[in-house]
Structure formats: structure tokens, C-alpha cells
């Protein structure tokens, strides 16, 4: 069964540094998402992406965040100047369509640790 | 602002017993999802519920949706240890109605099933 793949599985970065989290969505999916989950807490929506542009974003997704689909397969989340509170598990997800009964499929996540 | 509330947040039960997890949400939505998360793992889709009165079953799990009451339930029948996990409900936010909708998650129900 096709899967959403994320790299790296764990990223350790110094505060203030830039990080790029990478995702390869399922190949025939058109909608892409980033979520984060701070340890022990609920999953929070960051941003959605469709047709090469941001579709929706939450209050968490401020100017330090950006997303990009640099080629036909990768979907990236960049955090420009990391803060301690950015430490979390970041999940990428993709879905086939908007008006469908298909769920969003999640990757295994990238654990981001900011020191 | 869409709010999704689950209860209970923590549930310890014995194998063979039945129990129900409840998910209430605050505004109209057209889709409700149930996900399972094992410790340190990603989110696995269990059910997508699209309409009022929808009921879906997979093995010992059954999910239902009452859109008028803004309530979904996840019922566990004759629980087995392998069902121990955290269960999240999530609601489609429909920010714009035309794009990729982020999901708003509940806090999750941490379920422990003891032999």
C-alpha cells in the first residue's frame, strides 16, 4: 500500500537555526498537509497545500514557517529561525481529493528537537 | 473557532468488556474521522464518517455520527489487548469550502486494555 514518507525521522537543531523537513506524499494525491504534535498533546493543523499554493493555514503557521513543492514529488516544511517551543513531532499528510470519502494519510513523522 | 472534545481522555478497561468513546464538536462539519495512534507512531485512519446516521464497523470497533447532536461515538466490543492505543477524532474545518481542509483534532483518548 502506498505510504507518505518523511525524512529525517529525527532532527536535532540549535535554536535560531533553519530546518527543512521533507515529505513525499502518495503519488496520486493532490492535497498536502503539515501537522505538529507536541509531546503528549493533541495533533495541531499547520497548513494545507493544493495546486502549488497554500490553501489554508492556522495561527501557528506564522512568518517563520514556509512550505514548498520544489519538484513533482517532494513537499517541504521550512522553519526559518527555530525556537525551543518548535520542538515537536511534525507529520506530513496527503489526501486524494477534497470532496471524497478518503482520509488524510499520515507519514511516520519527523521528531524535531531544538536545543 | 471549531472545538473538538473527547471523553474520556483516559480509559483503562479489561479484556472482554465493552466501552464507548465520545467526540463532540462545536460547529457544522461535513466529515468526521477517527484515527488510532500507537506510542511513538503515526496516525492510522480507522473511519471516515460523512453523513448523519453514518455507522461503520471494522472488527471490534464501530463508529457512528449524529450531525444534529454534533456527536460521534467509537464503540469497542469485547476489547482485546491489541486495541490499546490513543484514539483521536478529528473534524474537517471547511475554512474555505473549496480547498484542502485542515483537520481539528480532539485531545485523544488514551486506552489501556488489561488482560
PDB file of C-alpha atoms in Angstrom:
ATOM      1  CA  UNK A   1       0.000   0.000   0.000  1.00  0.00           C
ATOM      2  CA  UNK A   2       1.370   3.452  -0.907  1.00  0.00           C
ATOM      3  CA  UNK A   3       2.693   5.454   2.004  1.00  0.00           C
ATOM      4  CA  UNK A   4       3.598   9.009   2.891  1.00  0.00           C
ATOM      5  CA  UNK A   5       7.321   9.068   3.650  1.00  0.00           C
ATOM      6  CA  UNK A   6       9.107  11.656   5.772  1.00  0.00           C
ATOM      7  CA  UNK A   7      12.771  12.446   6.285  1.00  0.00           C
ATOM      8  CA  UNK A   8      14.617  12.704   8.540  1.00  0.00           C
ATOM      9  CA  UNK A   9      12.952  10.670  11.275  1.00  0.00           C
ATOM     10  CA  UNK A  10      14.726  12.759  13.916  1.00  0.00           C
ATOM     11  CA  UNK A  11      16.299  16.207  13.589  1.00  0.00           C
ATOM     12  CA  UNK A  12      18.279  17.931  16.322  1.00  0.00           C
ATOM     13  CA  UNK A  13      18.978  21.628  15.750  1.00  0.00           C
ATOM     14  CA  UNK A  14      20.319  24.575  17.676  1.00  0.00           C
ATOM     15  CA  UNK A  15      17.868  27.345  18.479  1.00  0.00           C
ATOM     16  CA  UNK A  16      17.897  30.021  15.792  1.00  0.00           C
ATOM     17  CA  UNK A  17      18.927  27.662  13.021  1.00  0.00           C
ATOM     18  CA  UNK A  18      16.848  26.870   9.956  1.00  0.00           C
ATOM     19  CA  UNK A  19      15.435  23.398   9.403  1.00  0.00           C
ATOM     20  CA  UNK A  20      13.785  21.776   6.414  1.00  0.00           C
ATOM     21  CA  UNK A  21      11.531  18.799   6.912  1.00  0.00           C
ATOM     22  CA  UNK A  22      10.858  16.670   3.876  1.00  0.00           C
ATOM     23  CA  UNK A  23       7.881  14.639   2.787  1.00  0.00           C
ATOM     24  CA  UNK A  24       6.997  12.531  -0.216  1.00  0.00           C
ATOM     25  CA  UNK A  25       3.194  12.329  -0.434  1.00  0.00           C
ATOM     26  CA  UNK A  26       1.348   9.440  -2.017  1.00  0.00           C
ATOM     27  CA  UNK A  27       1.817   9.796  -5.752  1.00  0.00           C
ATOM     28  CA  UNK A  28      -1.771  10.272  -6.949  1.00  0.00           C
ATOM     29  CA  UNK A  29      -2.753  12.563  -4.085  1.00  0.00           C
ATOM     30  CA  UNK A  30      -3.440  16.219  -4.761  1.00  0.00           C
ATOM     31  CA  UNK A  31      -3.755  17.732  -1.279  1.00  0.00           C
ATOM     32  CA  UNK A  32      -0.896  18.013   1.174  1.00  0.00           C
ATOM     33  CA  UNK A  33      -0.772  18.976   4.811  1.00  0.00           C
ATOM     34  CA  UNK A  34       1.575  19.587   7.714  1.00  0.00           C
ATOM     35  CA  UNK A  35       0.601  18.993  11.329  1.00  0.00           C
ATOM     36  CA  UNK A  36       2.556  19.047  14.547  1.00  0.00           C
ATOM     37  CA  UNK A  37       2.154  17.234  17.836  1.00  0.00           C
ATOM     38  CA  UNK A  38       3.929  18.499  20.899  1.00  0.00           C
ATOM     39  CA  UNK A  39       4.813  15.611  23.199  1.00  0.00           C
ATOM     40  CA  UNK A  40       1.750  14.281  24.969  1.00  0.00           C
ATOM     41  CA  UNK A  41      -0.603  16.756  23.342  1.00  0.00           C
ATOM     42  CA  UNK A  42      -3.088  16.715  20.502  1.00  0.00           C
ATOM     43  CA  UNK A  43      -2.304  16.959  16.826  1.00  0.00           C
ATOM     44  CA  UNK A  44      -2.466  20.541  15.518  1.00  0.00           C
ATOM     45  CA  UNK A  45      -3.032  21.649  11.933  1.00  0.00           C
ATOM     46  CA  UNK A  46      -0.365  23.909  10.438  1.00  0.00           C
ATOM     47  CA  UNK A  47      -1.001  24.304   6.724  1.00  0.00           C
ATOM     48  CA  UNK A  48      -2.588  22.736   3.682  1.00  0.00           C
ATOM     49  CA  UNK A  49      -1.396  22.956   0.102  1.00  0.00           C
ATOM     50  CA  UNK A  50      -3.126  22.418  -3.209  1.00  0.00           C
ATOM     51  CA  UNK A  51      -2.357  23.311  -6.789  1.00  0.00           C
ATOM     52  CA  UNK A  52       1.063  24.664  -5.851  1.00  0.00           C
ATOM     53  CA  UNK A  53      -0.160  27.148  -3.316  1.00  0.00           C
ATOM     54  CA  UNK A  54      -1.178  27.345   0.307  1.00  0.00           C
ATOM     55  CA  UNK A  55      -4.847  26.557   0.694  1.00  0.00           C
ATOM     56  CA  UNK A  56      -5.318  27.130   4.401  1.00  0.00           C
ATOM     57  CA  UNK A  57      -3.100  27.875   7.357  1.00  0.00           C
ATOM     58  CA  UNK A  58      -3.575  28.032  11.092  1.00  0.00           C
ATOM     59  CA  UNK A  59      -2.491  30.690  13.577  1.00  0.00           C
ATOM     60  CA  UNK A  60       0.549  28.562  14.388  1.00  0.00           C
ATOM     61  CA  UNK A  61       1.834  28.909  10.819  1.00  0.00           C
ATOM     62  CA  UNK A  62       3.416  32.334  11.162  1.00  0.00           C
ATOM     63  CA  UNK A  63       6.129  34.048   9.129  1.00  0.00           C
ATOM     64  CA  UNK A  64       8.868  31.710  10.312  1.00  0.00           C
ATOM     65  CA  UNK A  65       7.200  28.819   8.502  1.00  0.00           C
ATOM     66  CA  UNK A  66       7.028  28.180   4.780  1.00  0.00           C
ATOM     67  CA  UNK A  67       6.102  25.282   2.546  1.00  0.00           C
ATOM     68  CA  UNK A  68       7.215  24.359  -0.898  1.00  0.00           C
ATOM     69  CA  UNK A  69       6.758  21.694  -3.510  1.00  0.00           C
ATOM     70  CA  UNK A  70      10.095  22.051  -5.287  1.00  0.00           C
ATOM     71  CA  UNK A  71       9.507  19.200  -7.733  1.00  0.00           C
ATOM     72  CA  UNK A  72       6.815  16.709  -8.613  1.00  0.00           C
ATOM     73  CA  UNK A  73       7.285  14.533  -5.584  1.00  0.00           C
ATOM     74  CA  UNK A  74       8.643  16.372  -2.541  1.00  0.00           C
ATOM     75  CA  UNK A  75       6.725  18.617  -0.156  1.00  0.00           C
ATOM     76  CA  UNK A  76       8.818  20.533   2.362  1.00  0.00           C
ATOM     77  CA  UNK A  77       8.257  22.499   5.551  1.00  0.00           C
ATOM     78  CA  UNK A  78      10.882  25.099   6.396  1.00  0.00           C
ATOM     79  CA  UNK A  79      11.237  26.717   9.791  1.00  0.00           C
ATOM     80  CA  UNK A  80      13.449  29.766   9.372  1.00  0.00           C
ATOM     81  CA  UNK A  81      14.670  30.542  12.871  1.00  0.00           C
ATOM     82  CA  UNK A  82      13.800  27.771  15.251  1.00  0.00           C
ATOM     83  CA  UNK A  83      12.661  28.337  18.817  1.00  0.00           C
ATOM     84  CA  UNK A  84      12.623  25.959  21.744  1.00  0.00           C
ATOM     85  CA  UNK A  85       8.839  25.715  21.504  1.00  0.00           C
ATOM     86  CA  UNK A  86       9.107  24.376  17.955  1.00  0.00           C
ATOM     87  CA  UNK A  87      10.217  21.054  19.428  1.00  0.00           C
ATOM     88  CA  UNK A  88       7.521  18.590  18.394  1.00  0.00           C
ATOM     89  CA  UNK A  89       6.685  15.730  16.096  1.00  0.00           C
ATOM     90  CA  UNK A  90       5.839  17.055  12.647  1.00  0.00           C
ATOM     91  CA  UNK A  91       3.537  14.974  10.500  1.00  0.00           C
ATOM     92  CA  UNK A  92       3.006  15.299   6.784  1.00  0.00           C
ATOM     93  CA  UNK A  93      -0.243  14.040   5.323  1.00  0.00           C
ATOM     94  CA  UNK A  94      -1.797  13.769   1.901  1.00  0.00           C
ATOM     95  CA  UNK A  95      -5.231  13.064   0.521  1.00  0.00           C
ATOM     96  CA  UNK A  96      -6.629  12.210  -2.867  1.00  0.00           C
ATOM     97  CA  UNK A  97      -9.365  14.775  -3.073  1.00  0.00           C
ATOM     98  CA  UNK A  98     -11.422  17.331  -1.264  1.00  0.00           C
ATOM     99  CA  UNK A  99     -14.932  16.002  -1.758  1.00  0.00           C
ATOM    100  CA  UNK A 100     -14.178  12.374  -1.175  1.00  0.00           C
ATOM    101  CA  UNK A 101     -14.535   9.765   1.486  1.00  0.00           C
ATOM    102  CA  UNK A 102     -10.805   9.231   1.566  1.00  0.00           C
ATOM    103  CA  UNK A 103      -8.970  10.124   4.743  1.00  0.00           C
ATOM    104  CA  UNK A 104      -5.766  12.064   5.062  1.00  0.00           C
ATOM    105  CA  UNK A 105      -2.881   9.600   5.132  1.00  0.00           C
ATOM    106  CA  UNK A 106      -0.132  10.454   7.591  1.00  0.00           C
ATOM    107  CA  UNK A 107       3.581   9.802   7.420  1.00  0.00           C
ATOM    108  CA  UNK A 108       5.596   8.455  10.336  1.00  0.00           C
ATOM    109  CA  UNK A 109       6.656  11.958  11.338  1.00  0.00           C
ATOM    110  CA  UNK A 110       9.863  13.855  11.978  1.00  0.00           C
ATOM    111  CA  UNK A 111      10.777  14.394  15.594  1.00  0.00           C
ATOM    112  CA  UNK A 112      12.284  17.888  15.811  1.00  0.00           C
ATOM    113  CA  UNK A 113      14.348  18.671  18.892  1.00  0.00           C
ATOM    114  CA  UNK A 114      15.524  22.255  19.385  1.00  0.00           C
ATOM    115  CA  UNK A 115      18.423  22.730  21.797  1.00  0.00           C
TER     116      UNK A 115
ATOM    117  CA  UNK B   1     -13.453  28.557  16.315  1.00  0.00           C
ATOM    118  CA  UNK B   2     -14.073  24.856  15.924  1.00  0.00           C
ATOM    119  CA  UNK B   3     -13.631  22.868  19.124  1.00  0.00           C
ATOM    120  CA  UNK B   4     -13.463  19.111  19.336  1.00  0.00           C
ATOM    121  CA  UNK B   5     -13.827  17.462  22.712  1.00  0.00           C
ATOM    122  CA  UNK B   6     -13.308  13.824  23.505  1.00  0.00           C
ATOM    123  CA  UNK B   7     -14.154  11.928  26.609  1.00  0.00           C
ATOM    124  CA  UNK B   8     -12.897  10.167  28.427  1.00  0.00           C
ATOM    125  CA  UNK B   9      -9.291  11.245  27.933  1.00  0.00           C
ATOM    126  CA  UNK B  10      -8.010   8.183  29.715  1.00  0.00           C
ATOM    127  CA  UNK B  11      -9.624   4.777  29.888  1.00  0.00           C
ATOM    128  CA  UNK B  12      -8.387   1.588  31.479  1.00  0.00           C
ATOM    129  CA  UNK B  13     -10.505  -1.451  30.872  1.00  0.00           C
ATOM    130  CA  UNK B  14     -10.346  -5.206  30.987  1.00  0.00           C
ATOM    131  CA  UNK B  15     -10.322  -7.524  28.045  1.00  0.00           C
ATOM    132  CA  UNK B  16     -13.751  -8.707  27.040  1.00  0.00           C
ATOM    133  CA  UNK B  17     -15.545  -5.546  28.151  1.00  0.00           C
ATOM    134  CA  UNK B  18     -17.439  -3.048  26.020  1.00  0.00           C
ATOM    135  CA  UNK B  19     -16.945   0.687  26.110  1.00  0.00           C
ATOM    136  CA  UNK B  20     -17.694   3.876  24.172  1.00  0.00           C
ATOM    137  CA  UNK B  21     -15.558   6.924  23.451  1.00  0.00           C
ATOM    138  CA  UNK B  22     -17.417  10.164  22.764  1.00  0.00           C
ATOM    139  CA  UNK B  23     -16.480  13.011  20.463  1.00  0.00           C
ATOM    140  CA  UNK B  24     -18.367  16.321  20.473  1.00  0.00           C
ATOM    141  CA  UNK B  25     -17.656  19.163  18.092  1.00  0.00           C
ATOM    142  CA  UNK B  26     -18.830  22.730  18.163  1.00  0.00           C
ATOM    143  CA  UNK B  27     -19.716  23.765  14.608  1.00  0.00           C
ATOM    144  CA  UNK B  28     -21.168  22.264  11.484  1.00  0.00           C
ATOM    145  CA  UNK B  29     -18.836  19.979   9.630  1.00  0.00           C
ATOM    146  CA  UNK B  30     -19.219  17.597   6.749  1.00  0.00           C
ATOM    147  CA  UNK B  31     -16.667  14.989   7.716  1.00  0.00           C
ATOM    148  CA  UNK B  32     -15.545  13.273  10.884  1.00  0.00           C
ATOM    149  CA  UNK B  33     -12.549  10.990  11.164  1.00  0.00           C
ATOM    150  CA  UNK B  34     -11.291   8.526  13.709  1.00  0.00           C
ATOM    151  CA  UNK B  35      -7.581   7.794  13.925  1.00  0.00           C
ATOM    152  CA  UNK B  36      -5.510   5.441  16.031  1.00  0.00           C
ATOM    153  CA  UNK B  37      -2.016   6.264  17.268  1.00  0.00           C
ATOM    154  CA  UNK B  38       0.338   3.793  18.905  1.00  0.00           C
ATOM    155  CA  UNK B  39       3.096   5.253  21.126  1.00  0.00           C
ATOM    156  CA  UNK B  40       5.742   6.998  19.054  1.00  0.00           C
ATOM    157  CA  UNK B  41       3.974   6.132  15.837  1.00  0.00           C
ATOM    158  CA  UNK B  42       1.968   7.873  13.167  1.00  0.00           C
ATOM    159  CA  UNK B  43      -1.799   8.184  12.871  1.00  0.00           C
ATOM    160  CA  UNK B  44      -3.657   5.327  11.274  1.00  0.00           C
ATOM    161  CA  UNK B  45      -7.028   6.076   9.722  1.00  0.00           C
ATOM    162  CA  UNK B  46      -9.865   3.993  11.138  1.00  0.00           C
ATOM    163  CA  UNK B  47     -13.085   5.546   9.877  1.00  0.00           C
ATOM    164  CA  UNK B  48     -14.417   8.390   7.762  1.00  0.00           C
ATOM    165  CA  UNK B  49     -17.987   9.393   8.563  1.00  0.00           C
ATOM    166  CA  UNK B  50     -19.707  11.604   6.037  1.00  0.00           C
ATOM    167  CA  UNK B  51     -23.359  11.881   6.846  1.00  0.00           C
ATOM    168  CA  UNK B  52     -25.872  11.947   9.629  1.00  0.00           C
ATOM    169  CA  UNK B  53     -26.613   8.482  10.899  1.00  0.00           C
ATOM    170  CA  UNK B  54     -23.496   7.000   9.313  1.00  0.00           C
ATOM    171  CA  UNK B  55     -22.298   3.849  11.023  1.00  0.00           C
ATOM    172  CA  UNK B  56     -19.139   1.981  10.144  1.00  0.00           C
ATOM    173  CA  UNK B  57     -17.674  -1.148  11.653  1.00  0.00           C
ATOM    174  CA  UNK B  58     -14.279  -2.779  11.449  1.00  0.00           C
ATOM    175  CA  UNK B  59     -13.674  -5.765  13.652  1.00  0.00           C
ATOM    176  CA  UNK B  60     -14.354  -4.846  17.269  1.00  0.00           C
ATOM    177  CA  UNK B  61     -14.657  -1.122  16.538  1.00  0.00           C
ATOM    178  CA  UNK B  62     -17.805   0.649  15.438  1.00  0.00           C
ATOM    179  CA  UNK B  63     -18.138   4.368  14.782  1.00  0.00           C
ATOM    180  CA  UNK B  64     -21.290   6.424  14.379  1.00  0.00           C
ATOM    181  CA  UNK B  65     -22.135  10.022  13.605  1.00  0.00           C
ATOM    182  CA  UNK B  66     -25.041  12.224  14.664  1.00  0.00           C
ATOM    183  CA  UNK B  67     -24.582  15.559  12.898  1.00  0.00           C
ATOM    184  CA  UNK B  68     -27.598  17.132  14.569  1.00  0.00           C
ATOM    185  CA  UNK B  69     -26.141  16.474  18.012  1.00  0.00           C
ATOM    186  CA  UNK B  70     -22.604  17.096  16.685  1.00  0.00           C
ATOM    187  CA  UNK B  71     -21.584  13.842  18.284  1.00  0.00           C
ATOM    188  CA  UNK B  72     -19.636  10.829  17.160  1.00  0.00           C
ATOM    189  CA  UNK B  73     -19.036   7.666  19.115  1.00  0.00           C
ATOM    190  CA  UNK B  74     -16.418   4.947  18.852  1.00  0.00           C
ATOM    191  CA  UNK B  75     -17.675   1.739  20.417  1.00  0.00           C
ATOM    192  CA  UNK B  76     -15.361  -1.067  21.408  1.00  0.00           C
ATOM    193  CA  UNK B  77     -16.856  -4.519  21.670  1.00  0.00           C
ATOM    194  CA  UNK B  78     -15.205  -7.300  23.672  1.00  0.00           C
ATOM    195  CA  UNK B  79     -11.930  -5.410  23.940  1.00  0.00           C
ATOM    196  CA  UNK B  80      -8.611  -7.161  23.376  1.00  0.00           C
ATOM    197  CA  UNK B  81      -5.141  -6.025  24.435  1.00  0.00           C
ATOM    198  CA  UNK B  82      -4.126  -5.199  20.837  1.00  0.00           C
ATOM    199  CA  UNK B  83      -6.625  -2.343  20.823  1.00  0.00           C
ATOM    200  CA  UNK B  84      -4.576  -0.460  23.416  1.00  0.00           C
ATOM    201  CA  UNK B  85      -3.660   2.866  21.783  1.00  0.00           C
ATOM    202  CA  UNK B  86      -4.644   6.526  21.699  1.00  0.00           C
ATOM    203  CA  UNK B  87      -7.748   7.235  19.653  1.00  0.00           C
ATOM    204  CA  UNK B  88      -8.340  10.633  18.111  1.00  0.00           C
ATOM    205  CA  UNK B  89     -11.408  12.038  16.486  1.00  0.00           C
ATOM    206  CA  UNK B  90     -10.908  14.859  14.011  1.00  0.00           C
ATOM    207  CA  UNK B  91     -13.257  17.159  12.191  1.00  0.00           C
ATOM    208  CA  UNK B  92     -12.833  18.825   8.829  1.00  0.00           C
ATOM    209  CA  UNK B  93     -12.728  22.552   9.331  1.00  0.00           C
ATOM    210  CA  UNK B  94     -14.025  23.727   5.957  1.00  0.00           C
ATOM    211  CA  UNK B  95     -12.299  27.084   6.150  1.00  0.00           C
ATOM    212  CA  UNK B  96     -12.984  27.979   2.582  1.00  0.00           C
ATOM    213  CA  UNK B  97     -15.087  25.125   1.272  1.00  0.00           C
ATOM    214  CA  UNK B  98     -13.018  24.858  -1.839  1.00  0.00           C
ATOM    215  CA  UNK B  99      -9.541  23.926  -0.804  1.00  0.00           C
ATOM    216  CA  UNK B 100      -7.655  21.468   1.296  1.00  0.00           C
ATOM    217  CA  UNK B 101      -9.215  21.469   4.728  1.00  0.00           C
ATOM    218  CA  UNK B 102      -7.130  21.070   7.801  1.00  0.00           C
ATOM    219  CA  UNK B 103      -8.391  18.746  10.489  1.00  0.00           C
ATOM    220  CA  UNK B 104      -9.109  19.846  14.026  1.00  0.00           C
ATOM    221  CA  UNK B 105      -8.286  17.044  16.418  1.00  0.00           C
ATOM    222  CA  UNK B 106      -9.594  16.206  19.833  1.00  0.00           C
ATOM    223  CA  UNK B 107      -7.123  15.659  22.658  1.00  0.00           C
ATOM    224  CA  UNK B 108      -7.307  11.913  22.208  1.00  0.00           C
ATOM    225  CA  UNK B 109      -8.447   9.042  24.392  1.00  0.00           C
ATOM    226  CA  UNK B 110      -5.598   7.011  25.841  1.00  0.00           C
ATOM    227  CA  UNK B 111      -6.973   3.487  26.027  1.00  0.00           C
ATOM    228  CA  UNK B 112      -5.324   0.724  28.027  1.00  0.00           C
ATOM    229  CA  UNK B 113      -6.795  -2.749  27.844  1.00  0.00           C
ATOM    230  CA  UNK B 114      -5.589  -5.088  30.534  1.00  0.00           C
ATOM    231  CA  UNK B 115      -5.670  -8.874  30.300  1.00  0.00           C
TER     232      UNK B 115
END
